[in-house]
Tab-separated table of C-alpha atoms in Angstrom:
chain	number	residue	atom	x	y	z
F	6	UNK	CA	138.003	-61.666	-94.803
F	7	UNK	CA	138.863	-58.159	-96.262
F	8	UNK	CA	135.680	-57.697	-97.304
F	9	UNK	CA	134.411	-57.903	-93.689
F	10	UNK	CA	136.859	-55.704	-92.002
F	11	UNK	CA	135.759	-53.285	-94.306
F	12	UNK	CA	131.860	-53.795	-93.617
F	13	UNK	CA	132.694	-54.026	-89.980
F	14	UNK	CA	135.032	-50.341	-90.453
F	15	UNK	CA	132.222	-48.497	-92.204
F	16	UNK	CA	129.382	-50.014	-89.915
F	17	UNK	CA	127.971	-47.872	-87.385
F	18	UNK	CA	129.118	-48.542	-83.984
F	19	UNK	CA	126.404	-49.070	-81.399
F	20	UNK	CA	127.476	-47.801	-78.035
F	21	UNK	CA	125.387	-47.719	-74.913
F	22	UNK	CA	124.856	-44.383	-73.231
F	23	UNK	CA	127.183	-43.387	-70.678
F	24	UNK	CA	125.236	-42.203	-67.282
F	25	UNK	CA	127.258	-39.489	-64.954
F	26	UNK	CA	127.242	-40.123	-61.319
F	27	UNK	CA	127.934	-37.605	-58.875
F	28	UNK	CA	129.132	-38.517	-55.006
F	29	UNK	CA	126.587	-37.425	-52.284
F	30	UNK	CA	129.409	-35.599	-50.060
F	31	UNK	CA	126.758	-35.970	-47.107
F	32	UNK	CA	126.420	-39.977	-47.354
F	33	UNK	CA	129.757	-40.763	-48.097
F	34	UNK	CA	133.648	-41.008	-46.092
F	35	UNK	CA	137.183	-41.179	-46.997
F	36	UNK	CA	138.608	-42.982	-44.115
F	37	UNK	CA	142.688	-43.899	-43.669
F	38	UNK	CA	144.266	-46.204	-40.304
F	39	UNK	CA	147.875	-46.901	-39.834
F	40	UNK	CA	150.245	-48.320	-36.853
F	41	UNK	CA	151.225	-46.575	-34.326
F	42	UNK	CA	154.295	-47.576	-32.037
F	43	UNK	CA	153.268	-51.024	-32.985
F	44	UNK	CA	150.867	-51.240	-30.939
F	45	UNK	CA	147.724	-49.315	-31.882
F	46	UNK	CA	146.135	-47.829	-34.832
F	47	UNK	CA	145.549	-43.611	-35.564
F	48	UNK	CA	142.653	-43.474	-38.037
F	49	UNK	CA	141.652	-39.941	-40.116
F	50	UNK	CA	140.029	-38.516	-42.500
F	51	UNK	CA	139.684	-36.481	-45.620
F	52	UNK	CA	136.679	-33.934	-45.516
F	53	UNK	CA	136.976	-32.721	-48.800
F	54	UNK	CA	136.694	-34.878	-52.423
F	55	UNK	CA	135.072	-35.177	-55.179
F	56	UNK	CA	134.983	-37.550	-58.393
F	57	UNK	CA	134.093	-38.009	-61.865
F	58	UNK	CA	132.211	-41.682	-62.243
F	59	UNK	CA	130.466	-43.036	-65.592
F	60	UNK	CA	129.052	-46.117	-66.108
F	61	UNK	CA	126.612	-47.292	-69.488
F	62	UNK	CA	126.194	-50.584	-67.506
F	63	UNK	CA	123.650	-50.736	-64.387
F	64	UNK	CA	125.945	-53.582	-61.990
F	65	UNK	CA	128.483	-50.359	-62.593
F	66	UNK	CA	131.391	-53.385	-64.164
F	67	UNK	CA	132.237	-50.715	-66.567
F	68	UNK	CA	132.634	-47.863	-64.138
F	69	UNK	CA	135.286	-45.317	-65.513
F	70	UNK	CA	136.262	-43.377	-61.982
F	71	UNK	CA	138.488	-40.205	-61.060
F	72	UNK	CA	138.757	-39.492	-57.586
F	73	UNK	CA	140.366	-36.417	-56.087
F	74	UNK	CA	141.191	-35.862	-52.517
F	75	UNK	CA	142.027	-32.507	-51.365
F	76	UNK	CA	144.834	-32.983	-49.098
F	77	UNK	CA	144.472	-29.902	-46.873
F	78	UNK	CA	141.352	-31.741	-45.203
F	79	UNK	CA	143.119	-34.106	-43.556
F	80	UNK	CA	141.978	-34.619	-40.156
F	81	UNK	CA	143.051	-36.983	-37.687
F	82	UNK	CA	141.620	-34.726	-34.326
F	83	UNK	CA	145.196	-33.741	-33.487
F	84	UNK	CA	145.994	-30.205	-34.882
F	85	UNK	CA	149.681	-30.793	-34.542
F	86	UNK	CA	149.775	-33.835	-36.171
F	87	UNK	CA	147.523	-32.624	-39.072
F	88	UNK	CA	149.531	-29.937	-40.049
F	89	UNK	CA	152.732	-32.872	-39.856
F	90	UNK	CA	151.153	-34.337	-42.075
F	91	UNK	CA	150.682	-31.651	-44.389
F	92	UNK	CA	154.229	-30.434	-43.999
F	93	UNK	CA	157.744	-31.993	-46.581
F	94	UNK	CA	157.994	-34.861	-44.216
F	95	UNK	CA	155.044	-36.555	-45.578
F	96	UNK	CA	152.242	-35.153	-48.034
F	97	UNK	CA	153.883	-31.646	-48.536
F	98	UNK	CA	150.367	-30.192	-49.430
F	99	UNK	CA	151.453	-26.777	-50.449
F	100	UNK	CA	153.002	-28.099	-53.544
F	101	UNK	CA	150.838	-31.402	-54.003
F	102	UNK	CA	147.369	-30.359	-53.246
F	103	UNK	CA	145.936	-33.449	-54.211
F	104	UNK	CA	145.777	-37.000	-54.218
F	105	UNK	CA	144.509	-38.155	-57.415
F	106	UNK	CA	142.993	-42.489	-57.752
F	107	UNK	CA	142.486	-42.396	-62.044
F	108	UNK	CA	140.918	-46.173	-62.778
F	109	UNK	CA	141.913	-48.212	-65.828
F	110	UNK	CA	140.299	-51.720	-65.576
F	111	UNK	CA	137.358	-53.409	-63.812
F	112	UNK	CA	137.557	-57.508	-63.190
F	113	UNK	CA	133.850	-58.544	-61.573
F	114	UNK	CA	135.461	-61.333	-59.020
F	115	UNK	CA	131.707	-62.167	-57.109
F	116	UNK	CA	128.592	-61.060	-56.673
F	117	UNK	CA	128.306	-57.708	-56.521
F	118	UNK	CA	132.370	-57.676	-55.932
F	119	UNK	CA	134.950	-55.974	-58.132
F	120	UNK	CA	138.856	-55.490	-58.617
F	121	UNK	CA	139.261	-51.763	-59.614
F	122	UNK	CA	142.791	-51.168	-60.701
F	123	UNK	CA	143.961	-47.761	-61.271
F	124	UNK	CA	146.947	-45.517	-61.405
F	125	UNK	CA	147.147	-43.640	-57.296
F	126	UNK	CA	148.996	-40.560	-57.937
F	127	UNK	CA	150.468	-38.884	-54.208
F	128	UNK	CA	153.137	-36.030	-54.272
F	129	UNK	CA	154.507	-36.599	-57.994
F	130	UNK	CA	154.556	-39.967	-57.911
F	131	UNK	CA	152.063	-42.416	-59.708
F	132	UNK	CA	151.512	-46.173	-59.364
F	133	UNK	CA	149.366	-48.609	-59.977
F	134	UNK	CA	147.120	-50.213	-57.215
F	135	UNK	CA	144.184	-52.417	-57.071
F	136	UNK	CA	141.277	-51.956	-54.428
F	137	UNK	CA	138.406	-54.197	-53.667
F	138	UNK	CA	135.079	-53.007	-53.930
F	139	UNK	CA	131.677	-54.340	-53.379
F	140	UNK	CA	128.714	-52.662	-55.185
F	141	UNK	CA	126.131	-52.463	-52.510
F	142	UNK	CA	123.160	-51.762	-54.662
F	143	UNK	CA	120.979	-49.018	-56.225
F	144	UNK	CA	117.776	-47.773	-55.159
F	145	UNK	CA	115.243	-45.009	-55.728
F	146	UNK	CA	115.540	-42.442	-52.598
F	147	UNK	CA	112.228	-40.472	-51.725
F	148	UNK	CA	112.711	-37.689	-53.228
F	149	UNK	CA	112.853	-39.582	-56.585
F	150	UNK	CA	116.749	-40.034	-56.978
F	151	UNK	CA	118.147	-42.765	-57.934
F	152	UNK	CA	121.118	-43.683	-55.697
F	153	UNK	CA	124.079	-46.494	-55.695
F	154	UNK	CA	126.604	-47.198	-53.187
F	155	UNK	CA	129.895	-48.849	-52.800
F	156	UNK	CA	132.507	-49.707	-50.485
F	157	UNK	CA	136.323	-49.412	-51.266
F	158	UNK	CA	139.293	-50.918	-49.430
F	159	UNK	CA	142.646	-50.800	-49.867
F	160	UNK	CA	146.160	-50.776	-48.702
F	161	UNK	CA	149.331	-47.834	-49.774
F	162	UNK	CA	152.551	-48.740	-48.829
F	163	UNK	CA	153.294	-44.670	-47.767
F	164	UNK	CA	156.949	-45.465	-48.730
F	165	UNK	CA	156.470	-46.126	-52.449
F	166	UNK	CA	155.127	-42.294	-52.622
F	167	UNK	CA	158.022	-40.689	-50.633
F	168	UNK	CA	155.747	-40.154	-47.693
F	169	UNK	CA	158.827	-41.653	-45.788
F	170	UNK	CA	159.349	-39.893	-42.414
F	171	UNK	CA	159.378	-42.308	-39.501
F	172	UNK	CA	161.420	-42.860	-36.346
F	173	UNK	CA	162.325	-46.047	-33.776
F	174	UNK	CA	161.075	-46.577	-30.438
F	175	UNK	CA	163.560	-47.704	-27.784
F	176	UNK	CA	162.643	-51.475	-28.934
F	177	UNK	CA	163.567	-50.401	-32.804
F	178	UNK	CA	159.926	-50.602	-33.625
F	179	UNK	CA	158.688	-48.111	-36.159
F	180	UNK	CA	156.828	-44.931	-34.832
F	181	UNK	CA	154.270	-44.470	-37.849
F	182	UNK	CA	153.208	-47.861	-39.758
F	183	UNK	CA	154.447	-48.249	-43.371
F	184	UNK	CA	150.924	-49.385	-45.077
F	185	UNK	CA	147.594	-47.444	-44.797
F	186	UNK	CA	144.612	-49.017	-45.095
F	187	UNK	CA	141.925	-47.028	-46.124
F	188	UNK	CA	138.354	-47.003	-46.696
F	189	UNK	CA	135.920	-45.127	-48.999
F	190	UNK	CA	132.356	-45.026	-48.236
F	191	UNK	CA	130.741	-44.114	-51.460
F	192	UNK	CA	127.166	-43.036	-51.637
F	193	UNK	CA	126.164	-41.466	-55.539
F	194	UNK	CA	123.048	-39.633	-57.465
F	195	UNK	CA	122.026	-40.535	-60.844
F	196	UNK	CA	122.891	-36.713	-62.298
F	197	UNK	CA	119.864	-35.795	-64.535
């Protein structure tokens, strides 16, 4: 038994070549929708991200992903509201720039269908979350790039990362929604 931990310690290790991905800003969406008086449902967006994907496998189920979302390009179509959201009460973007989604474990649970859990990291706090993605495919474009996209769901309870500011209508309903549901529409290039 020694003998082979030894042989297996000074054996070269085969590992399969890691391929970098790179999002196609163009083709893909960071969407968010939360409650509003109970009764209805404000939905946004980020404009700005960007990521760092690798994956030796081609069905992606080894996928090592850090995503970044600038939180300045926020935009929900309401200019007052936007810059709310940017202010102490909730993101406080002047000292926490960015939301940060660093992923530590794929589980394939389907075809084509994955639980990605990762550490979500929002103001200075960081906790784990699992999202749901299915791997919609890969194809050559015409232009000769080879292209995969995905689609990512999930749900942040805004309290657990101190985004806490609410209020009570008359009926002692909450004004904003305590999860988010969110959405990332993922298009990426094969880099060269």
């Amino acid at each position: 038994m020694i003998l082979l931990l030894a042989a297996a310690a000074t054996a070269p290790v085969a590992t399969e070549a890691q391929t970098k991905w790179n999002i196609d800003k163009s083709h893909s969406k960071v969407q968010f929708s939360v409650t509003h008086l109970m009764i209805s449902e404000v939905t946004g967006d980020f404009k700005a991200f960007d990521a760092e994907i690798t994956s030796s496998k081609p069905d992606f189920s080894d996928a090592k992903v850090v995503f970044k979302i600038d939180v300045n390009s926020i935009n929900t179509e309401d200019e007052n509201r936007d810059t709310h959201l940017k202010s102490e009460d909730f993101f406080n973007s002047e000292r926490y720039p960015a939301m940060v989604f660093e992923g530590t474990s794929v589980k394939k649970t389907g075809d084509n269908l994955y639980e990605y859990t990762g550490n979500l990291t929002i103001r200075d706090i960081t906790k784990p979350i699992k999202l749901k993605v299915v791997y919609l495919g890969t194809v050559k474009d015409p232009w000769g790039n080879i292209k995969a996209g995905f689609k990512v769901t999930g749900v942040v309870n805004r309290f657990d990362y101190n985004l806490k500011w609410n209020s009570l209508t008359e009926a002692g309903g909450m004004v904003v929604g305590q999860d988010v549901t969110f959405t990332v529409n993922m298009e990426l290039t094969k880099a060269n």
